[in-house]
Amino acid sequence: EAQVTQNPRYLITVTGKKLTVTCSQNMNHEYMSWYRQDPGLGLRQIYYSMNVEVTDKGDVPEGYKVSRKEKRNFPLILESPSPNQTSLYFCASRPGAGASYNEQFFGPGTRLTVL
Amino acid sequence: QQQVKQSPQSLIVQKGGISIINCAYENTAFDYFPWYQQFPGKGPALLIAIRPDVSEKKEGRFTISFNKSAKQFSLHIMDSQPGDSATYFCAASIGGSSNTGKLIFGQGTTLQVKP
């Protein structure tokens, strides 16, 4: 089944404790992205990657890091989480950045609480 | 200029009625306007999308109306069903050679269809 998977689905942590949220897609998509969803704000892009070893900042990148060492994986790293990073996080992928209107496929989400 | 404004924030409709959600944008470079549907505990999934060269697109009970001069677009759900109860997000992006694949999302509308 074609899908985007994220782990963990739920995470409660404390301020300053480094964490990684994994994202993997099995559709051989070039483009991957991370969003955070907050009430009243919709989804906002954190980082995106147009291909392996190519990443760039989205609209809200502060406090986050990403890497794209393999095509299928795009982990999100919070090196020193803070309470304002408590949110619902989604990973998404699409076939290629060059195609203008390709659908983005979203993972099931990771609900993160930082105490 | 990058914002997409969505209204209403919440909507309650009787079964069989018409649900209407509106979005407005400022950036005239946007050229792809999708609507995503999100059920609780799931990631957003593409419902229907439109390009600005057409004024309307219909897929089953779902219709996008697009007004380029007013920079507005809306989602109409005809014969609304309880199974349509979900959160709906409008979005916009820029295609072409500068395509980064980033979706700019509206704030979201929570739709409840009463039996």
Short mmCIF file of C-alpha atoms in Angstrom, two decimals:
data_model
loop_
_atom_site.label_atom_id
_atom_site.label_comp_id
_atom_site.label_asym_id
_atom_site.label_seq_id
_atom_site.Cartn_x
_atom_site.Cartn_y
_atom_site.Cartn_z
CA GLU A 1 0.00 0.00 0.00
CA ALA A 2 1.31 3.42 -0.99
CA GLN A 3 1.69 5.46 2.15
CA VAL A 4 3.58 7.92 4.30
CA THR A 5 4.37 6.62 7.76
CA GLN A 6 5.39 8.57 10.84
CA ASN A 7 6.72 7.45 14.19
CA PRO A 8 5.93 7.89 16.95
CA ARG A 9 2.27 8.81 16.65
CA TYR A 10 2.16 10.29 20.12
CA LEU A 11 5.01 11.67 22.21
CA ILE A 12 5.18 13.45 25.54
CA THR A 13 8.58 14.84 26.47
CA VAL A 14 10.21 17.49 28.62
CA THR A 15 11.85 20.74 27.68
CA GLY A 16 15.35 20.33 26.29
CA LYS A 17 15.32 16.59 25.66
CA LYS A 18 16.32 15.94 22.06
CA LEU A 19 13.86 13.97 19.96
CA THR A 20 13.43 12.73 16.41
CA VAL A 21 10.21 12.09 14.55
CA THR A 22 10.70 9.73 11.66
CA CYS A 23 8.95 9.92 8.30
CA SER A 24 9.13 7.36 5.52
CA GLN A 25 7.35 7.06 2.17
CA ASN A 26 7.21 4.05 -0.15
CA MET A 27 6.12 5.86 -3.32
CA ASN A 28 9.59 6.84 -4.58
CA HIS A 29 8.61 10.49 -4.26
CA GLU A 30 11.30 13.12 -4.73
CA TYR A 31 9.67 15.84 -2.65
CA MET A 32 9.02 15.62 1.08
CA SER A 33 7.90 18.19 3.60
CA TRP A 34 7.05 18.73 7.25
CA TYR A 35 4.10 20.77 8.50
CA ARG A 36 2.79 21.63 11.92
CA GLN A 37 -0.92 22.05 12.59
CA ASP A 38 -2.15 24.39 15.30
CA PRO A 39 -5.76 25.41 16.09
CA GLY A 40 -6.81 28.49 14.17
CA LEU A 41 -3.59 28.55 12.15
CA GLY A 42 -4.08 25.67 9.75
CA LEU A 43 -0.95 23.84 8.62
CA ARG A 44 2.35 25.67 8.28
CA GLN A 45 5.39 24.33 6.51
CA ILE A 46 8.50 23.76 8.65
CA TYR A 47 11.04 22.36 6.17
CA TYR A 48 10.97 20.74 2.78
CA SER A 49 13.27 18.66 0.61
CA MET A 50 13.20 18.59 -3.18
CA ASN A 51 15.53 15.57 -3.35
CA VAL A 52 18.23 13.66 -1.49
CA GLU A 53 20.65 16.01 0.28
CA VAL A 54 18.57 19.05 -0.74
CA THR A 55 16.60 20.70 2.05
CA ASP A 56 15.30 24.20 2.67
CA LYS A 57 13.38 26.19 5.26
CA GLY A 58 9.66 26.63 5.17
CA ASP A 59 7.69 29.28 7.03
CA VAL A 60 8.37 28.19 10.63
CA PRO A 61 11.80 26.49 10.74
CA GLU A 62 13.07 27.85 14.08
CA GLY A 63 13.92 25.10 16.55
CA TYR A 64 13.81 22.30 13.99
CA LYS A 65 16.33 20.42 11.87
CA VAL A 66 15.88 17.92 9.07
CA SER A 67 18.03 15.64 6.97
CA ARG A 68 17.48 13.77 3.70
CA LYS A 69 20.12 11.10 3.34
CA GLU A 70 17.84 8.65 1.59
CA LYS A 71 14.99 9.28 -0.79
CA ARG A 72 12.39 7.53 1.32
CA ASN A 73 13.21 9.03 4.74
CA PHE A 74 12.90 12.59 6.03
CA PRO A 75 13.30 12.79 9.83
CA LEU A 76 12.38 15.88 11.84
CA ILE A 77 14.75 16.67 14.70
CA LEU A 78 14.04 18.86 17.70
CA GLU A 79 17.39 19.29 19.42
CA SER A 80 16.06 21.25 22.40
CA PRO A 81 12.27 21.12 22.41
CA SER A 82 10.30 23.89 24.07
CA PRO A 83 6.62 24.05 25.09
CA ASN A 84 5.77 26.24 22.07
CA GLN A 85 6.63 23.25 19.87
CA THR A 86 3.69 21.35 21.30
CA SER A 87 1.70 20.65 18.16
CA LEU A 88 0.44 18.11 15.65
CA TYR A 89 3.07 17.34 13.03
CA PHE A 90 2.54 15.99 9.54
CA CYS A 91 4.98 14.68 7.00
CA ALA A 92 3.98 14.86 3.35
CA SER A 93 5.40 13.73 0.02
CA ARG A 94 4.71 14.29 -3.67
CA PRO A 95 6.17 12.77 -6.84
CA GLY A 96 8.38 15.68 -7.87
CA ALA A 97 8.88 19.35 -7.26
CA GLY A 98 8.87 20.10 -10.96
CA ALA A 99 5.28 19.05 -11.54
CA SER A 100 3.07 21.99 -10.81
CA TYR A 101 -0.09 20.42 -9.57
CA ASN A 102 0.83 17.12 -8.03
CA GLU A 103 -1.12 15.96 -5.05
CA GLN A 104 0.69 15.85 -1.73
CA PHE A 105 0.23 12.75 0.38
CA PHE A 106 0.17 13.22 4.14
CA GLY A 107 1.17 10.88 6.92
CA PRO A 108 -1.13 10.14 9.88
CA GLY A 109 0.43 12.77 12.13
CA THR A 110 2.49 12.88 15.30
CA ARG A 111 1.02 14.59 18.33
CA LEU A 112 3.86 16.08 20.37
CA THR A 113 3.53 17.53 23.85
CA VAL A 114 6.52 19.31 25.39
CA LEU A 115 6.20 19.87 29.15
CA GLN B 1 0.59 38.29 0.87
CA GLN B 2 1.25 34.63 1.46
CA GLN B 3 -1.88 34.17 3.52
CA VAL B 4 -5.01 32.28 2.66
CA LYS B 5 -8.00 33.30 4.76
CA GLN B 6 -10.72 30.72 5.34
CA SER B 7 -14.22 31.07 6.78
CA PRO B 8 -16.24 30.05 8.63
CA GLN B 9 -14.22 28.45 11.41
CA SER B 10 -17.02 25.98 12.09
CA LEU B 11 -20.19 24.98 10.30
CA ILE B 12 -23.22 22.90 11.25
CA VAL B 13 -25.47 21.67 8.45
CA GLN B 14 -28.46 19.36 8.38
CA LYS B 15 -28.23 16.16 6.39
CA GLY B 16 -29.13 16.86 2.78
CA GLY B 17 -28.20 20.53 3.01
CA ILE B 18 -25.49 22.47 1.24
CA SER B 19 -22.21 23.22 3.00
CA ILE B 20 -20.25 26.23 1.77
CA ILE B 21 -16.72 27.14 2.84
CA ASN B 22 -14.98 30.23 1.54
CA CYS B 23 -11.35 31.18 1.04
CA ALA B 24 -9.60 34.35 -0.07
CA TYR B 25 -6.02 34.97 -1.11
CA GLU B 26 -3.82 37.94 -1.96
CA ASN B 27 -0.88 36.54 -3.92
CA THR B 28 -1.79 36.55 -7.62
CA ALA B 29 1.13 34.18 -8.29
CA PHE B 30 -0.85 31.32 -6.76
CA ASP B 31 -1.97 28.99 -9.52
CA TYR B 32 -3.09 25.81 -7.79
CA PHE B 33 -5.93 25.69 -5.28
CA PRO B 34 -6.63 22.36 -3.57
CA TRP B 35 -9.07 21.47 -0.84
CA TYR B 36 -8.03 18.90 1.75
CA GLN B 37 -10.32 16.86 3.99
CA GLN B 38 -9.14 15.70 7.39
CA PHE B 39 -10.88 13.20 9.65
CA PRO B 40 -10.00 13.00 13.37
CA GLY B 41 -6.74 11.16 13.93
CA LYS B 42 -5.84 11.19 10.24
CA GLY B 43 -3.70 13.28 7.96
CA PRO B 44 -5.25 15.63 5.40
CA ALA B 45 -6.21 14.02 2.11
CA LEU B 46 -6.76 15.78 -1.20
CA LEU B 47 -10.46 16.18 -1.94
CA ILE B 48 -10.57 18.33 -5.07
CA ALA B 49 -8.37 20.95 -6.71
CA ILE B 50 -8.67 23.69 -9.32
CA ARG B 51 -6.43 25.82 -11.49
CA PRO B 52 -7.27 29.47 -12.17
CA ASP B 53 -8.00 28.92 -15.87
CA VAL B 54 -11.43 27.50 -15.00
CA SER B 55 -14.21 28.99 -12.85
CA GLU B 56 -15.70 25.78 -11.56
CA LYS B 57 -14.78 22.15 -11.03
CA LYS B 58 -17.18 19.46 -9.92
CA GLU B 59 -16.47 15.98 -8.60
CA GLY B 60 -19.54 14.17 -7.40
CA ARG B 61 -21.16 16.18 -4.60
CA PHE B 62 -18.12 18.46 -4.25
CA THR B 63 -17.70 21.64 -6.31
CA ILE B 64 -15.03 24.33 -6.27
CA SER B 65 -16.09 27.77 -7.48
CA PHE B 66 -13.23 30.08 -8.41
CA ASN B 67 -13.39 33.85 -8.85
CA LYS B 68 -10.03 35.05 -10.14
CA SER B 69 -10.88 38.77 -10.15
CA ALA B 70 -12.07 38.65 -6.55
CA LYS B 71 -9.23 36.32 -5.53
CA GLN B 72 -11.70 34.01 -3.84
CA PHE B 73 -12.61 30.37 -4.09
CA SER B 74 -15.12 28.24 -2.30
CA LEU B 75 -16.06 24.63 -1.67
CA HIS B 76 -19.67 23.56 -2.01
CA ILE B 77 -20.80 20.20 -0.65
CA MET B 78 -24.19 19.28 -2.04
CA ASP B 79 -26.52 16.87 -0.24
CA SER B 80 -24.25 16.92 2.80
CA GLN B 81 -24.00 13.61 4.66
CA PRO B 82 -22.94 12.76 8.24
CA GLY B 83 -19.90 11.03 6.73
CA ASP B 84 -18.78 14.43 5.41
CA SER B 85 -18.23 15.62 9.00
CA ALA B 86 -14.54 16.53 9.04
CA THR B 87 -12.17 19.47 8.99
CA TYR B 88 -11.68 21.08 5.60
CA PHE B 89 -8.65 23.10 4.58
CA CYS B 90 -8.29 25.23 1.51
CA ALA B 91 -4.77 25.80 0.24
CA ALA B 92 -2.83 27.53 -2.49
CA SER B 93 0.55 27.10 -4.07
CA ILE B 94 2.77 28.45 -6.81
CA GLY B 95 3.67 26.22 -9.73
CA GLY B 96 5.96 26.67 -12.67
CA SER B 97 9.74 26.89 -12.54
CA SER B 98 9.69 28.42 -9.06
CA ASN B 99 7.62 25.56 -7.69
CA THR B 100 8.82 24.58 -4.23
CA GLY B 101 5.72 22.52 -3.63
CA LYS B 102 4.82 24.53 -0.54
CA LEU B 103 1.14 24.63 0.25
CA ILE B 104 -0.20 27.71 2.02
CA PHE B 105 -3.16 26.52 4.07
CA GLY B 106 -6.24 28.31 5.31
CA GLN B 107 -7.16 28.13 8.98
CA GLY B 108 -9.53 25.20 8.57
CA THR B 109 -13.30 24.71 8.90
CA THR B 110 -14.82 22.07 11.13
CA LEU B 111 -17.96 20.76 9.46
CA GLN B 112 -20.62 18.85 11.37
CA VAL B 113 -23.50 17.34 9.41
CA LYS B 114 -26.43 16.47 11.65
CA PRO B 115 -28.55 13.41 10.80
#
